[in-house]
Short mmCIF file of C-alpha atoms in Angstrom, two decimals:
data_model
loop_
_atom_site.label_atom_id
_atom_site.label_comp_id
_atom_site.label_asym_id
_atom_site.label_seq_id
_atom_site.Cartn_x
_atom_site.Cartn_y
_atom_site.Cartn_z
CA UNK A 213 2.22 -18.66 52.59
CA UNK A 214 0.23 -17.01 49.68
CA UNK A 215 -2.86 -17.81 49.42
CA UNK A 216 -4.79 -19.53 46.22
CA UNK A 217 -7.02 -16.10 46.01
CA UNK A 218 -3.87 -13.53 46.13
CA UNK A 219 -2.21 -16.34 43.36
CA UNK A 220 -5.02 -15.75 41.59
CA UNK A 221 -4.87 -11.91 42.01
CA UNK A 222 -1.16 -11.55 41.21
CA UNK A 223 -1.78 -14.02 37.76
CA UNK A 224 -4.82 -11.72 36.94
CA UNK A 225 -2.64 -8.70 37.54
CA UNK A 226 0.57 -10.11 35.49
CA UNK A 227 -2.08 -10.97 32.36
CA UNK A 228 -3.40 -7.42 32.93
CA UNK A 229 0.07 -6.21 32.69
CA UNK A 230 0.79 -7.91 29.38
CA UNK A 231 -1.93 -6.16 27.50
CA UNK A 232 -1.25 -2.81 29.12
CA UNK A 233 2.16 -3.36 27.56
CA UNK A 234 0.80 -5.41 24.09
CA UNK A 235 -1.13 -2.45 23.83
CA UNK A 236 1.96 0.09 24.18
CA UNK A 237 3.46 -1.91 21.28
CA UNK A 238 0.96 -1.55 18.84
CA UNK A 239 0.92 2.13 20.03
CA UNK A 240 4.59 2.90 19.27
CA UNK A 241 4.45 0.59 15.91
CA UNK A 242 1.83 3.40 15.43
CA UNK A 243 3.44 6.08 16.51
CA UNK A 244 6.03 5.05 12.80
CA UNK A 245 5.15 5.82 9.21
CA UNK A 246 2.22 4.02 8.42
CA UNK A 247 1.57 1.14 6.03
CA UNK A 248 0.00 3.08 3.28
CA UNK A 249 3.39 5.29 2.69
CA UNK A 250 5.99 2.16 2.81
CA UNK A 251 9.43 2.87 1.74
CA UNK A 252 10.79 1.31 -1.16
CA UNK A 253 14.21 0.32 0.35
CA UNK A 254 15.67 -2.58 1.76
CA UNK A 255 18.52 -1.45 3.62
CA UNK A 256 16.84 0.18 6.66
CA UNK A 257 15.58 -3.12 7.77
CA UNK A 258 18.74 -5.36 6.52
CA UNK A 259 20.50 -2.99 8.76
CA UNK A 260 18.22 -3.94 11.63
CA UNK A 261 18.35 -7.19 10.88
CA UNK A 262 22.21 -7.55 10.97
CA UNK A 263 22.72 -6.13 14.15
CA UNK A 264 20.45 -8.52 15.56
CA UNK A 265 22.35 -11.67 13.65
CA UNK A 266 20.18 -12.16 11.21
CA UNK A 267 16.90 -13.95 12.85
CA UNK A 268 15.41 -14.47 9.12
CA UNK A 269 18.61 -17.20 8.38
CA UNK A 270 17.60 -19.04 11.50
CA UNK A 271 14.94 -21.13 9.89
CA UNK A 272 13.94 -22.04 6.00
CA UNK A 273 11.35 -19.45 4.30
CA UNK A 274 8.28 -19.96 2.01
CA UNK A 275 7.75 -17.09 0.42
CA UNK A 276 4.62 -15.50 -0.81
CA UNK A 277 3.39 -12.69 -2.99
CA UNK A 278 0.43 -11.57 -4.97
CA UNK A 279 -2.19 -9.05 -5.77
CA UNK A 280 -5.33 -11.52 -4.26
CA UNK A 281 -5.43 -14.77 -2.52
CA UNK A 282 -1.81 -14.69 -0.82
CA UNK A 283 -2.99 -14.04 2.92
CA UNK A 284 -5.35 -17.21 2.34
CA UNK A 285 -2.70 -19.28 0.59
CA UNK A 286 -0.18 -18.68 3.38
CA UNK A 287 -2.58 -19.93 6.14
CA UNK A 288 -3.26 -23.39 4.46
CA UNK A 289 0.17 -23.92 3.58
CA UNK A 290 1.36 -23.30 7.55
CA UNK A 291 -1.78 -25.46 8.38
CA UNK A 292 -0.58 -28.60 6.44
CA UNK A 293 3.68 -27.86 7.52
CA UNK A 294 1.89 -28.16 10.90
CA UNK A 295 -0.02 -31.25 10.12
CA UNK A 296 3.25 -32.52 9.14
CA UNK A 297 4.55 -32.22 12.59
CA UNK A 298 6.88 -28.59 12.24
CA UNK A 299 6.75 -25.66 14.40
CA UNK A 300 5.69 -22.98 11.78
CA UNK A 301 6.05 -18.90 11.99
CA UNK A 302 3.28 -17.13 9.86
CA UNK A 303 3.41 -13.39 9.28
CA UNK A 304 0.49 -11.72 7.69
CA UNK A 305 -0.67 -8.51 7.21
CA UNK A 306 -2.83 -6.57 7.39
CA UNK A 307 -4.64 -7.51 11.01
CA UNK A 308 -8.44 -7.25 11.26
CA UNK A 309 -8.65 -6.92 14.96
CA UNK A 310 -5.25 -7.19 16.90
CA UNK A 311 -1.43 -6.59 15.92
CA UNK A 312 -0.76 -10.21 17.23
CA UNK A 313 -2.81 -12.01 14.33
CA UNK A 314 0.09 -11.05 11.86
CA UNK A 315 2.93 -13.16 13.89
CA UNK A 316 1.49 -16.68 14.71
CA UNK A 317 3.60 -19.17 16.05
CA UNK A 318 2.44 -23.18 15.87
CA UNK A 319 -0.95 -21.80 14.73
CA UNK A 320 -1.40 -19.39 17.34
CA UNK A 321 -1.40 -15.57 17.04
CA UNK A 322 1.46 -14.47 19.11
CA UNK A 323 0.68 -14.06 23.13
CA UNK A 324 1.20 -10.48 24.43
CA UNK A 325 4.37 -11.55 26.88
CA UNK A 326 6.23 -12.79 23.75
CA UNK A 327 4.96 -9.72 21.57
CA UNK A 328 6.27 -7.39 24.35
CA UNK A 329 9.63 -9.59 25.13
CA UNK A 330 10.43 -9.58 21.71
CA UNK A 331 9.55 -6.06 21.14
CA UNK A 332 11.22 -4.95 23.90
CA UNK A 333 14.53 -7.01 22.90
CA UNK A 334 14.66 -5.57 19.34
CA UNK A 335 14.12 -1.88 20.16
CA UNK A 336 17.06 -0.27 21.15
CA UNK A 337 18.32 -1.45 17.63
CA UNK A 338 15.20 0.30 15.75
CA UNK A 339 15.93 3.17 17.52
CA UNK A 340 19.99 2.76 16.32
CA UNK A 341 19.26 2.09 12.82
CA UNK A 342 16.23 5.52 13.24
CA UNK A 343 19.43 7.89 14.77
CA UNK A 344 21.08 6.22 11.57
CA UNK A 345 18.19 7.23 9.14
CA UNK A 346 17.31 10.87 10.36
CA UNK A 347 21.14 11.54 10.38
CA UNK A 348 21.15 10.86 6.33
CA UNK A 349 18.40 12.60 5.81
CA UNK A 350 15.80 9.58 5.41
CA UNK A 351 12.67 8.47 6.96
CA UNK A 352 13.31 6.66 10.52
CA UNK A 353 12.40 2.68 10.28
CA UNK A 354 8.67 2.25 9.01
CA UNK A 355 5.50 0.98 10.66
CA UNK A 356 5.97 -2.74 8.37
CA UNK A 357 9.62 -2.37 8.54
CA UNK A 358 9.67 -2.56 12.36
CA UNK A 359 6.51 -5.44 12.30
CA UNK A 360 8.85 -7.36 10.12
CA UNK A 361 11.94 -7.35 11.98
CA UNK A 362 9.64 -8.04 15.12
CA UNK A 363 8.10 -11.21 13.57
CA UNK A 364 11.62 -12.45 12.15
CA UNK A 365 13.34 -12.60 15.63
CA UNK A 366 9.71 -13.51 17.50
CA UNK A 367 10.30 -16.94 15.14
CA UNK A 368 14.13 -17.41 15.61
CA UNK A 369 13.49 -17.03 19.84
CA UNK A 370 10.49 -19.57 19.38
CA UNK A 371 12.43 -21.09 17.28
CA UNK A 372 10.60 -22.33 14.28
CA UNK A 373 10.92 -24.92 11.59
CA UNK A 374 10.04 -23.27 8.79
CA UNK A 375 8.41 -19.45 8.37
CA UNK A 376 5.89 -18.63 5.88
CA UNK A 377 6.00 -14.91 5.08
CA UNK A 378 3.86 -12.98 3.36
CA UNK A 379 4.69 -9.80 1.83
CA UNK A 380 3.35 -6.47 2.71
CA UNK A 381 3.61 -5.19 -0.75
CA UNK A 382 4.82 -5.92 -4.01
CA UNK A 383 7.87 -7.68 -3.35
CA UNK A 384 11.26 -6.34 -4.74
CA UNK A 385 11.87 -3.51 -1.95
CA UNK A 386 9.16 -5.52 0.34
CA UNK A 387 11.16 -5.30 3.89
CA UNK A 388 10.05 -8.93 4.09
CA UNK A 389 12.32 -9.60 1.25
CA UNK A 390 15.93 -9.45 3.28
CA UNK A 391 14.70 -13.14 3.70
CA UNK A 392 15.69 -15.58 1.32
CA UNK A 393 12.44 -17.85 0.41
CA UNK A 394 13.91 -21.58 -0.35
CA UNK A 395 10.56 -21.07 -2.10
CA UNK A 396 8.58 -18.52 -4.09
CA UNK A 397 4.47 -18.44 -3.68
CA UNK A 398 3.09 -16.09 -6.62
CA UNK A 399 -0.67 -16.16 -5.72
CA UNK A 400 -2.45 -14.08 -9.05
CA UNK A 401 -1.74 -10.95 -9.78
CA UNK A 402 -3.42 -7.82 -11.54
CA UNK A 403 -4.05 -4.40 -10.89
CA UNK A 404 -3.72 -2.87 -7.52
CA UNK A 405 -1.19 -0.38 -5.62
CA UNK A 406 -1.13 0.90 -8.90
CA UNK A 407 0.52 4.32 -7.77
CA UNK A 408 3.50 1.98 -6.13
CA UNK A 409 3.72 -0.61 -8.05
CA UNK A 410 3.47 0.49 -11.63
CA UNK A 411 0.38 0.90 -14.14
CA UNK A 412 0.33 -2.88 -15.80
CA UNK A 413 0.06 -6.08 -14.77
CA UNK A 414 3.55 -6.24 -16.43
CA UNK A 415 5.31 -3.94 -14.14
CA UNK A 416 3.46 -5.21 -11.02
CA UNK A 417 4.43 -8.82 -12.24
CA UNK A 418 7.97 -7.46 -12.39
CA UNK A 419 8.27 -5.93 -9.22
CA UNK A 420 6.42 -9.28 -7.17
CA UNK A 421 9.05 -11.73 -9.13
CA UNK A 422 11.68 -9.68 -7.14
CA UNK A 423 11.31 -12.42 -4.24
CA UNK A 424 12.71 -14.81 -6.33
CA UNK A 425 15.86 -15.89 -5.31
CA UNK A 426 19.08 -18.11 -6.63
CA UNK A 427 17.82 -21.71 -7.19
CA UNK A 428 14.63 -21.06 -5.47
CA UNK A 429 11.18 -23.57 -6.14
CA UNK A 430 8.89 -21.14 -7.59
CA UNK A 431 5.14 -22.24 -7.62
CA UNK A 432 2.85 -19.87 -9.25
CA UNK A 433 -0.84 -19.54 -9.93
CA UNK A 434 -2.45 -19.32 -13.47
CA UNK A 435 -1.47 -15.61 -14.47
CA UNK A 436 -2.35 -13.00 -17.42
CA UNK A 437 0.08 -13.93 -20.20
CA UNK A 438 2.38 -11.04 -19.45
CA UNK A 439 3.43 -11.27 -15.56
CA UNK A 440 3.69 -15.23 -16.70
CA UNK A 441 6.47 -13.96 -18.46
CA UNK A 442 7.91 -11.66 -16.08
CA UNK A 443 8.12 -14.38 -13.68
CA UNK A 444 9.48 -16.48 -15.83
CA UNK A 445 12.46 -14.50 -16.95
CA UNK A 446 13.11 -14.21 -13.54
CA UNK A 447 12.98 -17.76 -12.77
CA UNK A 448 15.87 -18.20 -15.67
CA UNK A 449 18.01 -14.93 -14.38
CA UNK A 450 17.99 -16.87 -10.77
CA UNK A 451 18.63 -20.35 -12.31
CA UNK A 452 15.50 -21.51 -10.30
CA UNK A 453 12.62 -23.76 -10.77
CA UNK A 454 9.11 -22.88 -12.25
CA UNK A 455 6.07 -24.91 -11.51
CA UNK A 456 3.13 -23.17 -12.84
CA UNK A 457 -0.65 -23.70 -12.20
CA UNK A 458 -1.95 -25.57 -15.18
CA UNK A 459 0.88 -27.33 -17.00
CA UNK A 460 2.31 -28.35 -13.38
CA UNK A 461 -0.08 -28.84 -11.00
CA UNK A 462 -4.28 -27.62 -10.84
CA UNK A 463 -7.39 -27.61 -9.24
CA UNK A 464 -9.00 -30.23 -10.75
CA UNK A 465 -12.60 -30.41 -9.22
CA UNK A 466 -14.62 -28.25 -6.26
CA UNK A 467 -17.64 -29.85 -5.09
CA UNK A 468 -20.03 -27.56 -2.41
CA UNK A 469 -20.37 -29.28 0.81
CA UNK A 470 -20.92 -28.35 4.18
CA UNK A 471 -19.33 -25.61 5.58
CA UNK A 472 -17.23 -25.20 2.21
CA UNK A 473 -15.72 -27.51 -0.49
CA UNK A 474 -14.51 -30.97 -1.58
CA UNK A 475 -11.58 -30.40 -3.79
CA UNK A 476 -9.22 -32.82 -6.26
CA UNK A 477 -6.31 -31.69 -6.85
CA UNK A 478 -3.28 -32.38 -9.08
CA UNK A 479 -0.22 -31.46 -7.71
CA UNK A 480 3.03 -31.45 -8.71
CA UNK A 481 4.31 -35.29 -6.81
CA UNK A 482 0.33 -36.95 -6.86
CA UNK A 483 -3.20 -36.45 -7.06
CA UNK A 484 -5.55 -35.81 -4.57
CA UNK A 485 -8.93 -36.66 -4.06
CA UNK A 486 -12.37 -35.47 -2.17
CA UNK A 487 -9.97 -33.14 0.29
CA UNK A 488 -12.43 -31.25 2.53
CA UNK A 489 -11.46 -27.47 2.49
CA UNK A 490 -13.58 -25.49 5.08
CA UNK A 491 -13.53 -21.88 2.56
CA UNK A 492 -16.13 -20.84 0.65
CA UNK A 493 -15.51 -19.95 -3.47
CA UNK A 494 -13.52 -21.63 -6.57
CA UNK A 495 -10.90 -19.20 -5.63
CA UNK A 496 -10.11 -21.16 -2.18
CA UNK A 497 -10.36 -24.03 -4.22
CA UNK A 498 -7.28 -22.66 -6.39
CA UNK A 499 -5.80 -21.10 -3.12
CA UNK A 500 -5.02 -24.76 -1.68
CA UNK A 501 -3.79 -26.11 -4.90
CA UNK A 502 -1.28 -23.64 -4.66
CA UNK A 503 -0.84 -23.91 -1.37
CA UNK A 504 -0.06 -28.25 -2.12
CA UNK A 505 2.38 -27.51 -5.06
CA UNK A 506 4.01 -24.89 -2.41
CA UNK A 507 4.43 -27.66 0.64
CA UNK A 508 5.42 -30.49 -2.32
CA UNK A 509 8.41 -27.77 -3.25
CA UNK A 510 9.06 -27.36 -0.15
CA UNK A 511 9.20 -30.63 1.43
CA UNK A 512 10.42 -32.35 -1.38
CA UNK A 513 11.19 -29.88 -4.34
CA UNK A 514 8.10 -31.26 -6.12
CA UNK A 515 9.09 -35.13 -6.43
CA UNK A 516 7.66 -36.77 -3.52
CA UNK A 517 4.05 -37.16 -3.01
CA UNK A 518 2.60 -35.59 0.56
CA UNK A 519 0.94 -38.27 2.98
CA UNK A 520 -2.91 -38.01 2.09
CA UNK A 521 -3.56 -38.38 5.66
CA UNK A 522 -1.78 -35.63 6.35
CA UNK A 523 -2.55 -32.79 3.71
CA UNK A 524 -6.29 -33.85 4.61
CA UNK A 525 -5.63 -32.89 8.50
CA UNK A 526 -3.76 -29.65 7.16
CA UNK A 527 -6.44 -28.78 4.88
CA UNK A 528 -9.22 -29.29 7.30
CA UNK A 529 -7.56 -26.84 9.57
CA UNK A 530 -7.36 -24.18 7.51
CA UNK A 531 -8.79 -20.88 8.25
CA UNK A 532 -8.82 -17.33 6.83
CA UNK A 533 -10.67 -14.68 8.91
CA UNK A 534 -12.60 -12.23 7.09
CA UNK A 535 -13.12 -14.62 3.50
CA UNK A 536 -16.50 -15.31 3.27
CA UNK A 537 -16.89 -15.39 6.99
CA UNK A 538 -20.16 -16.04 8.62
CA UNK A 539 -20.77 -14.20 11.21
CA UNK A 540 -24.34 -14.39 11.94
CA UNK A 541 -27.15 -16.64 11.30
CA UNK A 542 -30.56 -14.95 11.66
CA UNK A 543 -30.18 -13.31 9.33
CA UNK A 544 -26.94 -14.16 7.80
CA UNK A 545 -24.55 -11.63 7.81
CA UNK A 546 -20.94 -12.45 5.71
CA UNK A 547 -17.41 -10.67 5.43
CA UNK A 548 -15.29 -10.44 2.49
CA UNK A 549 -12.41 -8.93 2.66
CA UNK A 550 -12.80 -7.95 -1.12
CA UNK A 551 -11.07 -4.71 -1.66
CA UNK A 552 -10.34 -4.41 -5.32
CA UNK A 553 -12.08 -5.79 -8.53
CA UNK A 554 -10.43 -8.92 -9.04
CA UNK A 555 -11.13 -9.66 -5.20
CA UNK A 556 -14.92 -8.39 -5.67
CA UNK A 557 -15.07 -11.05 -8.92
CA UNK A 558 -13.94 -13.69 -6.70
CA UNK A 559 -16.95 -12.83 -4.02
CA UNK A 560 -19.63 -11.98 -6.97
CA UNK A 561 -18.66 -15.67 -8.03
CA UNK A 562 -18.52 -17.52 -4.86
CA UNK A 563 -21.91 -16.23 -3.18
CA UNK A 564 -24.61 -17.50 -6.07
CA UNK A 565 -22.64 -20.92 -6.18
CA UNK A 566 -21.97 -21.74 -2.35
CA UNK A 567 -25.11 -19.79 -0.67
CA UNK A 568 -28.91 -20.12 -1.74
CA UNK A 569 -29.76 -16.06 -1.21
CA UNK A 570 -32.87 -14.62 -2.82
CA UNK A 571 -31.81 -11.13 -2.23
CA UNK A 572 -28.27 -9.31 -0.90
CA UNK A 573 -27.81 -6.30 0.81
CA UNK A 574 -23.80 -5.08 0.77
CA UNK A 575 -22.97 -2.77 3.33
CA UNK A 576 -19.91 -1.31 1.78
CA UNK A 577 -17.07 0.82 2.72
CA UNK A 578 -14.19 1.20 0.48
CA UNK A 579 -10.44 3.04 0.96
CA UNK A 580 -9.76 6.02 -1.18
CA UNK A 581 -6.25 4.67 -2.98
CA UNK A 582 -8.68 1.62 -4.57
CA UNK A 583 -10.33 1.20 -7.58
CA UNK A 584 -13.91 1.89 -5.93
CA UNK A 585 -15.88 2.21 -9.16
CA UNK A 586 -14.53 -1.18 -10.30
CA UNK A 587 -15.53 -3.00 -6.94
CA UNK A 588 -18.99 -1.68 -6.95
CA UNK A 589 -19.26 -2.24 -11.07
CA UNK A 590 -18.26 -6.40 -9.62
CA UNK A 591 -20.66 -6.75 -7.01
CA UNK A 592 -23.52 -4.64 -8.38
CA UNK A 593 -25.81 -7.37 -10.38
CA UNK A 594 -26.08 -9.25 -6.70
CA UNK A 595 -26.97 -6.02 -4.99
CA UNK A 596 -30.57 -5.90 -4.40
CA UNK A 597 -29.79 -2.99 -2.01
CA UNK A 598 -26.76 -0.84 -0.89
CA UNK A 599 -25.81 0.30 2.37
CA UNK A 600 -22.87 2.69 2.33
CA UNK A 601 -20.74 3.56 4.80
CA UNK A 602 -17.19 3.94 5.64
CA UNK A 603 -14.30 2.06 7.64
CA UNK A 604 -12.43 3.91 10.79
CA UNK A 605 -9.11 4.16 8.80
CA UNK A 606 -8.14 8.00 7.63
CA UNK A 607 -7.66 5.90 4.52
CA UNK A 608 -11.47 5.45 4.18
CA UNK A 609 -12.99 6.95 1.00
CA UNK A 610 -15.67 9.01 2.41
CA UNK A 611 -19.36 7.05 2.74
CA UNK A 612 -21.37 10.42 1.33
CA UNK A 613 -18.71 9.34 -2.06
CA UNK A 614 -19.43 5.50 -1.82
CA UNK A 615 -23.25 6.76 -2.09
CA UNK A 616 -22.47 8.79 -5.22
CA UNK A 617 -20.95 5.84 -6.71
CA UNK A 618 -23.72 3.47 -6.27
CA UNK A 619 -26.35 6.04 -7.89
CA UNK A 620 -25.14 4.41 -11.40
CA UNK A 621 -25.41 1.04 -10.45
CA UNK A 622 -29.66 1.01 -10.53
CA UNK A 623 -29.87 -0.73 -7.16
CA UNK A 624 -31.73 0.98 -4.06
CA UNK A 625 -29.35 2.10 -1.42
CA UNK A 626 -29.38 4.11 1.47
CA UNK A 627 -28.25 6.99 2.40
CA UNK A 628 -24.30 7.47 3.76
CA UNK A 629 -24.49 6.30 7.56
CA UNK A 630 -21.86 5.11 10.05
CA UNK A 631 -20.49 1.43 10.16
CA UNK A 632 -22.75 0.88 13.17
CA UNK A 633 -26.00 1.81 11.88
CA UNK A 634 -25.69 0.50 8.51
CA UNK A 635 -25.14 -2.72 9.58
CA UNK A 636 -28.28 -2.27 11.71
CA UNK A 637 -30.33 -1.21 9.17
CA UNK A 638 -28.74 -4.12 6.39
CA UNK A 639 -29.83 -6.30 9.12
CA UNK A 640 -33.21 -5.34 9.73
CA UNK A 641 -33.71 -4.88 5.71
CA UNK A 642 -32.69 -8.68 5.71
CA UNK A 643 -34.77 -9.82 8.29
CA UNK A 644 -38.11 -8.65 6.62
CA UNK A 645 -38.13 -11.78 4.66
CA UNK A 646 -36.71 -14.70 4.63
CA UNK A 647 -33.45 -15.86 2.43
CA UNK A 648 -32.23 -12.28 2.22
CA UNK A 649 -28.68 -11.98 3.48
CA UNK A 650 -26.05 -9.16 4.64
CA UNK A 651 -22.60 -9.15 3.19
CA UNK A 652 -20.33 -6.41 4.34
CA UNK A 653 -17.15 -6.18 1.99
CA UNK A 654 -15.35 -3.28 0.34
CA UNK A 655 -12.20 -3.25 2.39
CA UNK A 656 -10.04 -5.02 5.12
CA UNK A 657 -10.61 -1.92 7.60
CA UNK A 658 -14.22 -2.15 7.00
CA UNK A 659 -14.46 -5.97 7.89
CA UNK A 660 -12.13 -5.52 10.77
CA UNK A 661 -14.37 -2.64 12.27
CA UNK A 662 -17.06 -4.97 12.43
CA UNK A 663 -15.06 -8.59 14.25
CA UNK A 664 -13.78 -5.40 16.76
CA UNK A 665 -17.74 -4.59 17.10
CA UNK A 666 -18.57 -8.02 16.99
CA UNK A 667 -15.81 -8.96 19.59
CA UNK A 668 -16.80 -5.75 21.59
CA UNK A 669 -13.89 -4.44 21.20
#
């Protein structure tokens, strides 16, 4: 007979094995064109996706797109479908730490022996549809392209309920969009991507209404006047539904409390009242009323009120790594995720309101392809000193440049240093007094380089 210790052993050893092979995953994923170059095509991954049967038909989708706030908006509406008793899919993107947090299943990023199963199920067709590519000439199957095709038949084999999908970018030629949302989530847009996505918010607008679909619920956030109107012409091109922030549903009130906000909301079946909503900012605030007109279109294409019980459960749940995450106490370090202006506005307005700082020191890292000037230009009259550094991506605009930038902005700051010691020295800086605080923002990469660190990873 096998003893409990050897049990033990072989478990250890199979868990072990899983990660060896997780990690081989997110090494071949790698290995593809990365997410910085995507391909604006569809067909690749449609290809894929019908010579696996078509995983993304095997369950309704929720769509979601947007220039800022769509990562955060997707999490609380898959926290309140799961209040409500479904088995949800979530794909997000990017990760901060691990490949896994992009496909979550019932609120869970997904476990390395699914990852691998899955992976391992859907790669001989990759590699098909790649021979296919290379042999006309095109790029093989993307980094995202493969991720998505991954998370659609990870949720059929769970199965799910219902999947809530973000995009990876824009929307039109997103690989995400071979789904068909029953619903359309337009979280705000402006500038960003620029050099992919077009030089207005007009052409940006146009290219994120792509995800519209016949007859679809659309539920959109307040926008600039002109992607209002994109969206809405295609809204009537689709013969679909448009339930806009303001005339149809709104944010009504945000209250600080503990640990982040009571809101009211008007949505479009009821109204709402004293929800706790663990985020900090007025932006969350907004997030989650989108997020309530999304689940009301969903569940019950805007007529039928959701159980107040229920939305309070799925609201309470909510998380969103890397938003105005505290991560230390003594002093207080926070992450934002911020990456371009309208992001950095959102943080600039969040920390006087929610947090009682005397002085801020941003350690700040931001990628080369974003508006870096703008960002700094945002956070700059809460900067009582800079730290600059860089993120590990090859993306990362160089720290010696982030210094250069700051020189206009009046504040003291440091000179360029690694990730490792800046945050050191922000720390110590902070801790010479009291009610001084760290916030490290500038770019995903930059706050996920500090959970790995964190993590000790």
């Amino acid at each position: 007979p096998t003893s409990a210790s050897s049990a033990r052993r072989d478990e250890s050893s199979t868990v072990t094995d899983y990660a060896e092979d997780a990690a081989r995953v997110a090494e071949e994923l790698l290995q593809r064109i990365g997410e910085a170059a995507p391909q604006p095509r569809l067909d690749p991954t449609r290809r894929v996706a019908d010579l696996l049967g078509e995983p993304q038909r095997a369950y309704p989708v929720i769509h979601i797109t947007g220039t800022n706030g769509k990562t955060t908006t997707a999490r609380i509406i898959e926290s309140i479908l799961r209040a409500y008793g479904l088995r949800t899919g979530l794909l997000t993107s990017p990760h901060l730490v691990r490949v896994n947090e992009r496909i979550v299943i019932d609120g869970e990023p997904i476990g390395d022996e699914r990852l691998v199963a899955n992976w391992d199920d859907i790669q001989p067709y990759l590699l098909m549809v790649d021979t296919e590519l290379e042999a006309a000439g095109e790029p093989a199957l993307t980094y995202f392209e493969a991720l998505t095709v991954l998370a659609f038949a990870a949720f059929a084999d769970a199965p799910v309920d219902v999947a809530v999908i973000e995009v990876g970018m824009g929307g039109e030629w997103d690989s995400t969009n071979v789904a068909d949302g029953q619903v359309a989530v337009l979280a705000p847009i402006a500038l960003d991507h620029t050099h992919r996505l077009g030089a207005t918010v007009e052409e940006i607008a146009r290219t994120k209404a792509g995800i519209i679909k016949p007859l679809a619920e659309v539920v959109t956030a307040m926008q600039e006047p002109e992607a209002l109107a994109e969206i809405a012409r295609a809204v009537e091109l689709t013969e679909s539904v448009l339930h806009a922030e303001g005339p149809a549903f709104e944010l009504e009130s945000s209250e600080v409390a503990v640990g982040g906000q009571s809101i009211t909301v008007r949505g479009l079946a009821a109204r709402y009242e004293d929800l706790y909503l663990p985020l900090y900012g007025d932006h969350q605030g907004h997030n989650a009323a989108l997020a309530i007109a999304a689940v009301e279109a969903f569940l019950g294409r805007g007529t039928q009120p959701l159980v107040p019980e229920v939305l309070a459960d799925g609201l309470a749940g909510a998380a969103s790594p890397g938003r105005l995450q505290i991560i230390a106490a003594d002093p207080v370090v926070i992450l934002d995720a911020a990456h371009n202006p309208h992001g950095a506005r959102s943080l600039a307005r969040a920390l006087p309101k929610y947090f009682d700082f005397d002085e801020i020191a941003f350690v700040i890292g931001i990628l080369a392809d974003k508006d870096a000037a703008g960002v700094v230009a945002e956070l700059a009259p809460l900067a009582a000193r800079w730290f600059p550094t860089s993120s590990g991506s090859d993306r990362a605009l160089p720290a010696e440049e982030v210094a250069e930038l700051l020189e206009e902005t009046g504040a003291e700051h440091e000179p360029a240093m690694p990730l490792t010691e800046a945050l050191r020295a922000a720390q110590a800086w902070a801790a010479e007094a009291p009610r001084r605080a760290v916030v490290v923002a500038g770019s995903i990469t930059l706050v996920g380089d500090v959970l790995r660190m964190v993590e000790g990873g």
